[in-house]
GROMACS .gro file of C-alpha atoms in nm:
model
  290
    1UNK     CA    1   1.535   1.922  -8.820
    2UNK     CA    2   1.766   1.982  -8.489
    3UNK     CA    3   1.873   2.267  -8.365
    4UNK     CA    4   2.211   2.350  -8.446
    5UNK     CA    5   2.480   2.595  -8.561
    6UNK     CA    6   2.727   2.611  -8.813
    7UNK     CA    7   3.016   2.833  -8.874
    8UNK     CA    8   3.230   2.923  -9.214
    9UNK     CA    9   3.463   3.110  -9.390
   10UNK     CA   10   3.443   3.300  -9.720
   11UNK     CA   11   3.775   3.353  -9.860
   12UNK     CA   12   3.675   3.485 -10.219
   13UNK     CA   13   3.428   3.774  -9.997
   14UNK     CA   14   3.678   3.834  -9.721
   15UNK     CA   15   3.383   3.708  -9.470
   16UNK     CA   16   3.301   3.530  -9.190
   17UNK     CA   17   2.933   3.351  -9.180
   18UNK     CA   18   2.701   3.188  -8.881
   19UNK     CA   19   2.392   3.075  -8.980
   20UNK     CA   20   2.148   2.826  -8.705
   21UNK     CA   21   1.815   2.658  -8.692
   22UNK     CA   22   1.641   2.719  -8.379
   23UNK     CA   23   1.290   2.572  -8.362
   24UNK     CA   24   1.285   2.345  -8.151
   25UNK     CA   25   1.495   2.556  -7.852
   26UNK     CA   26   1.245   2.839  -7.966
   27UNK     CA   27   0.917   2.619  -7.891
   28UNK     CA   28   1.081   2.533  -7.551
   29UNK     CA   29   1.093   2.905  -7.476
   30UNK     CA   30   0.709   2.941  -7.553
   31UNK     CA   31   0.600   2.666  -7.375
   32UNK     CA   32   0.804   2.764  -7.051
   33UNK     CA   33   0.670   3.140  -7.086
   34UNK     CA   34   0.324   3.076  -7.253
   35UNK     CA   35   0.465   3.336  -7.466
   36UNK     CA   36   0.216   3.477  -7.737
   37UNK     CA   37   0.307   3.538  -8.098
   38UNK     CA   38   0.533   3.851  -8.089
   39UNK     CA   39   0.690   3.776  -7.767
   40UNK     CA   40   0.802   3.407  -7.890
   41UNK     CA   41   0.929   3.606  -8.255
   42UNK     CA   42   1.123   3.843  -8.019
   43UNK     CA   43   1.295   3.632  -7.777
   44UNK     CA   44   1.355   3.324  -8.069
   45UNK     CA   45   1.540   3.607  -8.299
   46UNK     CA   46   1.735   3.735  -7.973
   47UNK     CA   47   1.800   3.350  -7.875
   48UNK     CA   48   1.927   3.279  -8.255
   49UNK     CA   49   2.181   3.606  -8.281
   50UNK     CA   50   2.250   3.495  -7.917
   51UNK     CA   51   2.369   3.155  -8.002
   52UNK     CA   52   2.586   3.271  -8.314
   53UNK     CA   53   2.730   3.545  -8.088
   54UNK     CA   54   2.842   3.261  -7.858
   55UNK     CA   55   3.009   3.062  -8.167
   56UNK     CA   56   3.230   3.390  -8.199
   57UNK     CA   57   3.376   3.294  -7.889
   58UNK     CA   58   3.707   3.084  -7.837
   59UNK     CA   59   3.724   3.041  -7.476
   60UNK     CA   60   3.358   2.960  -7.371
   61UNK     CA   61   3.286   3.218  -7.188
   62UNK     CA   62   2.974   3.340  -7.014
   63UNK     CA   63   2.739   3.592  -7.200
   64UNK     CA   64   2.446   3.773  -7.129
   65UNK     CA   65   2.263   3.976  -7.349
   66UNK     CA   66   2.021   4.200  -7.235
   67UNK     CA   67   1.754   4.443  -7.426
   68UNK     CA   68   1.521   4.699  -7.280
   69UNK     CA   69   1.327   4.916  -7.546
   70UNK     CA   70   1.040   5.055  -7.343
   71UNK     CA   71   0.819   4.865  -7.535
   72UNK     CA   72   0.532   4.657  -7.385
   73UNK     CA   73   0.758   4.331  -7.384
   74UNK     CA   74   0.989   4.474  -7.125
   75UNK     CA   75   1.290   4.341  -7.054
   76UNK     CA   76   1.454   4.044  -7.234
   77UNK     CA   77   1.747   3.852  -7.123
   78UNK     CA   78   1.923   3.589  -7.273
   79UNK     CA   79   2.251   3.389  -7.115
   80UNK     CA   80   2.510   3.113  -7.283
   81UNK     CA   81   2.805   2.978  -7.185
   82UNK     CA   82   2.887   2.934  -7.539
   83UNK     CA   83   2.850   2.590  -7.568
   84UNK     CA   84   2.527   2.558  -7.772
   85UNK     CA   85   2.278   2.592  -7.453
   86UNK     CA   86   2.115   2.907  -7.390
   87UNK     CA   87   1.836   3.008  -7.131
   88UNK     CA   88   1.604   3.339  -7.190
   89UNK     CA   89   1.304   3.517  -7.083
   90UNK     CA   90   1.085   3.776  -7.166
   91UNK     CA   91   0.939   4.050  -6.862
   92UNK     CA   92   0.565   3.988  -7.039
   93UNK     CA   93   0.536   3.714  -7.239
   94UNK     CA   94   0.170   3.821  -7.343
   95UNK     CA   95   0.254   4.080  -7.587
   96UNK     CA   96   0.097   4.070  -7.975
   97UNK     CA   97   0.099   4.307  -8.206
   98UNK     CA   98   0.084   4.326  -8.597
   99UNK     CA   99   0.176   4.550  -8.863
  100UNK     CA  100  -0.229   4.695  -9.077
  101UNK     CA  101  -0.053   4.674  -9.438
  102UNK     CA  102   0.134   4.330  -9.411
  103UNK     CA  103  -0.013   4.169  -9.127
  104UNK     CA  104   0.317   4.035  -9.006
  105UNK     CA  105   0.392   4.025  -8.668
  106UNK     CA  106   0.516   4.420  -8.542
  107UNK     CA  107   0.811   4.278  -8.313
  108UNK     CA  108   0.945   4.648  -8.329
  109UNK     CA  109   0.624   4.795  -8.163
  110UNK     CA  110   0.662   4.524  -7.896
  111UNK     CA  111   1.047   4.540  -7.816
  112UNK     CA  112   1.046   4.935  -7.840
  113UNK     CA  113   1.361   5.139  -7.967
  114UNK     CA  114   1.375   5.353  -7.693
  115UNK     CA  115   1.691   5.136  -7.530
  116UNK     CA  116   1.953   4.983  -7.512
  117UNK     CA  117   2.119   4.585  -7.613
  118UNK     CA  118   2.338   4.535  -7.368
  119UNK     CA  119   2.621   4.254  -7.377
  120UNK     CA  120   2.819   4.099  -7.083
  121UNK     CA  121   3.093   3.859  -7.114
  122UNK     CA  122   3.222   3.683  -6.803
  123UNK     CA  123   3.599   3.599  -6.876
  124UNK     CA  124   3.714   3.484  -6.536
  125UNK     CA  125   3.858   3.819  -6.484
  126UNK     CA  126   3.826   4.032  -6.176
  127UNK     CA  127   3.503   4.237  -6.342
  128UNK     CA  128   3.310   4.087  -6.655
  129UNK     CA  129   3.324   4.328  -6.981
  130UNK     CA  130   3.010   4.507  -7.069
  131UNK     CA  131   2.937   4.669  -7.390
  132UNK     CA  132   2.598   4.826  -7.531
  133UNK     CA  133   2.465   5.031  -7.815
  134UNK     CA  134   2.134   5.195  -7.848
  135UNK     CA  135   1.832   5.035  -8.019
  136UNK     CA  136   1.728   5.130  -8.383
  137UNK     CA  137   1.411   4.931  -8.424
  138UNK     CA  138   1.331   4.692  -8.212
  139UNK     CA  139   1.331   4.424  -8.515
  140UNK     CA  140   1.661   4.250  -8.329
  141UNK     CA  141   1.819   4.166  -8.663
  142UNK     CA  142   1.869   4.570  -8.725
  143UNK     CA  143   1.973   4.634  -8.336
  144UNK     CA  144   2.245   4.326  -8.371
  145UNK     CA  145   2.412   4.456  -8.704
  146UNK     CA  146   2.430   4.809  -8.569
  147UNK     CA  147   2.524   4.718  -8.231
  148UNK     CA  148   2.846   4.496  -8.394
  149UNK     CA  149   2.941   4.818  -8.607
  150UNK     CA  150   2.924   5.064  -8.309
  151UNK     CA  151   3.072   4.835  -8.033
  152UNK     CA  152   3.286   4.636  -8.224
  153UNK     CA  153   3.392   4.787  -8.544
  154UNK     CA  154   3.287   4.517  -8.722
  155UNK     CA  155   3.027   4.553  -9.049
  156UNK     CA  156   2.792   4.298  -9.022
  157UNK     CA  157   2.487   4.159  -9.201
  158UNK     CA  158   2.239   3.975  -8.911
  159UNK     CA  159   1.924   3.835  -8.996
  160UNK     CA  160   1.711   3.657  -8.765
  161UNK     CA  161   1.342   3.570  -8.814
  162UNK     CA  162   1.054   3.332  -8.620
  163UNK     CA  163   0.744   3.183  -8.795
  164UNK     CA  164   0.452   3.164  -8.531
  165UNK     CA  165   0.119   2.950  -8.594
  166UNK     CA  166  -0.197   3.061  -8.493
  167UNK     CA  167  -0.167   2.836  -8.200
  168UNK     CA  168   0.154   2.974  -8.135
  169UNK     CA  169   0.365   2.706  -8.169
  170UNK     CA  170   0.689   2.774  -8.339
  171UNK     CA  171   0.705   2.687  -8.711
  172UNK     CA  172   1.032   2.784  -8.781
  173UNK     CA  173   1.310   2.969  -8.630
  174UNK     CA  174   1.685   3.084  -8.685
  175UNK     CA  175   1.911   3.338  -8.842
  176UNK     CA  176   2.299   3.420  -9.005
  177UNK     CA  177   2.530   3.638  -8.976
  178UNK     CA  178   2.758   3.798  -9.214
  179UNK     CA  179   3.067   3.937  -9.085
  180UNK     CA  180   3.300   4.151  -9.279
  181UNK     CA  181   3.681   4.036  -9.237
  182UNK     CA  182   3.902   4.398  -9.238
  183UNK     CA  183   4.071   4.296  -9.586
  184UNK     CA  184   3.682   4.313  -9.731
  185UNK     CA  185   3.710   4.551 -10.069
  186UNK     CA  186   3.394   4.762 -10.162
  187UNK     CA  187   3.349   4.475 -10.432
  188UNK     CA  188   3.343   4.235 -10.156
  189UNK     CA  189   3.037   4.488 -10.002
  190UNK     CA  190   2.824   4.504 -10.330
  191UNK     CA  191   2.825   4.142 -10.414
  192UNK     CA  192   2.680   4.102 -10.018
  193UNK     CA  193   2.432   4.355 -10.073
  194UNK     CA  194   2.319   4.298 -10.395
  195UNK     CA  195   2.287   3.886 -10.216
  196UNK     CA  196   2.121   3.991  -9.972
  197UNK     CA  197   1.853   4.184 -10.108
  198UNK     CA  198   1.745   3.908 -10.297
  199UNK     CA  199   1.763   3.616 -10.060
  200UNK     CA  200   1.394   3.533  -9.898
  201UNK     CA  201   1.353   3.638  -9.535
  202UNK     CA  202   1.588   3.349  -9.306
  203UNK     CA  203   1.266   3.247  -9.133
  204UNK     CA  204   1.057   3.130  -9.500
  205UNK     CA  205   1.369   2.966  -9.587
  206UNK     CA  206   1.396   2.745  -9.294
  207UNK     CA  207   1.001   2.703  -9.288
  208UNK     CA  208   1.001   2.549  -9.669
  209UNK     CA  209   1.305   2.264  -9.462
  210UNK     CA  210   1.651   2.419  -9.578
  211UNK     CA  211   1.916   2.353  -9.367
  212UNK     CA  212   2.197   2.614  -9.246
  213UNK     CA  213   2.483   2.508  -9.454
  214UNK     CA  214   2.196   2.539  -9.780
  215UNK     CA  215   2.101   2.915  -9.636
  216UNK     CA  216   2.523   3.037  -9.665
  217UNK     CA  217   2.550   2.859 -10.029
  218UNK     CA  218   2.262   3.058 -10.161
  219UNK     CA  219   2.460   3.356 -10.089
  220UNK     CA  220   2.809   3.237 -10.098
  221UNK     CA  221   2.869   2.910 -10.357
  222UNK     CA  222   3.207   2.863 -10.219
  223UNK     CA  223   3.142   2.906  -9.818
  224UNK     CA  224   3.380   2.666  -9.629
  225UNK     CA  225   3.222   2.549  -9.329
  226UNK     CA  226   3.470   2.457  -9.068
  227UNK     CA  227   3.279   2.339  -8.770
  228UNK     CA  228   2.877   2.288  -8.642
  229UNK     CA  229   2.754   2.313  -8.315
  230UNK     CA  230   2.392   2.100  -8.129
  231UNK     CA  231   2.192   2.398  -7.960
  232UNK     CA  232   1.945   2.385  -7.690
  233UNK     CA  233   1.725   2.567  -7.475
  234UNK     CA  234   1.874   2.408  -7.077
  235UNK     CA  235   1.812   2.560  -6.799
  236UNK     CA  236   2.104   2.495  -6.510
  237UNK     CA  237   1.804   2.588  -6.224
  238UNK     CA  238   1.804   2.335  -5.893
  239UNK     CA  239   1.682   2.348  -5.606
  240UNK     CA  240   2.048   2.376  -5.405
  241UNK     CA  241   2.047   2.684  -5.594
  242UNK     CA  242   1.734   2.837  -5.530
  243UNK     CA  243   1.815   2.726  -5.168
  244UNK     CA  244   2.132   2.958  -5.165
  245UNK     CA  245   1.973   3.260  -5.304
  246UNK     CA  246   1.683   3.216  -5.064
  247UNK     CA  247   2.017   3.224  -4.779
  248UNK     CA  248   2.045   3.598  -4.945
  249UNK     CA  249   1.762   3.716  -4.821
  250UNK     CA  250   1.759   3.941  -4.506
  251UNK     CA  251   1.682   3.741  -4.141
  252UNK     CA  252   1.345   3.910  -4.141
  253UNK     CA  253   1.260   3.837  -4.475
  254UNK     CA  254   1.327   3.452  -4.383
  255UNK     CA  255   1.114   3.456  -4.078
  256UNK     CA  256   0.845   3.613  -4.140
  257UNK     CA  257   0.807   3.293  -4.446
  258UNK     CA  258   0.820   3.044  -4.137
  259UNK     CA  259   0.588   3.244  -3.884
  260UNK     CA  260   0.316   3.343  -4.170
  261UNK     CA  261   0.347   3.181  -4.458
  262UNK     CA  262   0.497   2.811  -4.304
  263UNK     CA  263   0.755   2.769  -4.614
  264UNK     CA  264   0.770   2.919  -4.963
  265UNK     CA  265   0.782   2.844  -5.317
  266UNK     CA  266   1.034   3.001  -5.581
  267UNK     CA  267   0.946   2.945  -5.954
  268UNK     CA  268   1.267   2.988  -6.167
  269UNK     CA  269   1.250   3.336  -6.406
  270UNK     CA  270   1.436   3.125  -6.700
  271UNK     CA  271   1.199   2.786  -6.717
  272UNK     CA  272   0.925   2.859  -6.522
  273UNK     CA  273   0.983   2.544  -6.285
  274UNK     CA  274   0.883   2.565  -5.929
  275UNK     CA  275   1.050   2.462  -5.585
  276UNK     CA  276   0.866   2.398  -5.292
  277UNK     CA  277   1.067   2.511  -4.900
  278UNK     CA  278   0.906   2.390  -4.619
  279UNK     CA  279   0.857   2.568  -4.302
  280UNK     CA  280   1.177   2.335  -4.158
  281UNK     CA  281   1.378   2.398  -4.512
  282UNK     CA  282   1.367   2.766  -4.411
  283UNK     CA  283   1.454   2.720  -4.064
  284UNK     CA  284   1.728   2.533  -4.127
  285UNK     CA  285   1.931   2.777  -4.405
  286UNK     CA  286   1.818   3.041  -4.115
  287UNK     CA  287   2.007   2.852  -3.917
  288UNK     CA  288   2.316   2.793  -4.109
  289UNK     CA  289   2.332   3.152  -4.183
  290UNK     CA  290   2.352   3.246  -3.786
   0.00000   0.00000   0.00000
């Protein structure tokens, strides 16, 4: 199955619902990173919400979504431009842990809830817009639906979830989102719950091959979905990039990688790809910059 997105309306339950299959983008990730079990659960469920979070968006703006629990994991950081691509990493991608009584992977012990998620969208305005809310459990899903009531004012149901085999490819991966529309009536709120508690976790569902549009009509029969959306793990790295934020760099900085190290190489944080600058590459954005 491709990755992709859709997004729908429930009149009858006052909603709005996201729901996306992210395997493939999520396998990208752990291939990039090397990223063991837990790490590739984390980062694929903060990719997923990441992704829907961008569908919410009219006007394509930039986002980046940052979280930071204390946890072994670090810091993760995931940016879209809202148009179904996304690029993420993970501070140490060899992190795995699981839980003694189920065995399932402990993605709160990893992330830590000692934090913050913090969001950043670039508008083209003068200064982006940042908003943030403090960690609950470092499961993501949890963090998301809190962080949306508390920065937002806007109940939501978000569950993510990431199916890792023992060789840690990614067997599944993806989420939804429920959000509440402000004419939602306490019936509206039961009927979700009551749903909800008996849908299987997003991640089996997508494992045993049912698509996003299947996911919404288990919980809503009459979901209208208006529009879907291709995702994809891209990164927009080059080389005339790296080049420019090498030109950052203090003069000494940049001569003392001709004089003792004779060039430099500068592996992207996002995809892990490498760029070589020779000993005359350097000299010459030196020489630009004087």
């Amino acid at each position: 199955m491709k990755d992709y997105l859709v997004r729908g309306l429930v009149n009858s339950k006052n909603c709005r619902v996201f729901a996306c299959t992210t395997t493939s983008l999520t396998n990208v990730a752990q291939q990039n990173h090397n990223l063991w079990p837990c790490a590739s659960a984390a980062l694929g469920r903060m990719m997923a919400v990441t992704l829907m979070m961008g569908a919410m968006n009219k006007n394509k703006e930039k986002m980046t979504v940052v979280i930071n629990g204390g946890g072994p994991i670090g810091t993760m950081l995931c940016t879209t431009n809202s148009d179904g691509k996304i690029k993420g990493f993970v501070s140490n991608p060899e992190v795995h842990y699981t839980y003694n009584d189920t065995g399932k992977l402990a993605v709160g012990l990893c992330v830590g809830n000692q934090g913050t998620i913090q969001v950043t969208r670039d508008m083209g305005l003068k200064e982006p817009i940042t908003s943030s809310s403090p960690l609950q459990t470092g499961e993501i899903g949890d963090d998301f639906s809190y962080y949306f009531m508390l920065s937002e004012q806007v109940p939501s149901v978000v569950a993510v979830g990431v199916l890792v085999e023992e060789d840690n490819t990614v067997r599944s991966a993806g989420g939804y989102i429920i959000q509440l529309l402000p004419e939602a009536t306490e019936e509206d709120i039961a009927y979700i719950e009551d749903k909800i508690k008996n849908t299987p976790p997003v991640s089996q569902l997508l494992d045993e091959g049912h698509t996003p549009e299947e996911i919404l009509k288990m919980i809503f029969e009459d979901v209208e979905i208006l529009d879907t959306q291709d995702l994809s793990f891209e990164c927009d790295c080059s080389k005339e990039k790296m080049g420019e934020a090498l030109a950052t760099l203090h003069t000494k900085d940049l001569e003392d990688m001709i004089n003792e190290d004779h060039g430099c190489e500068i592996t992207c944080q996002f995809c892990n790809a490498h760029y070589q600058f020779s000993e005359d590459e350097l000299k010459e954005i030196l020489k630009k910059r004087q």
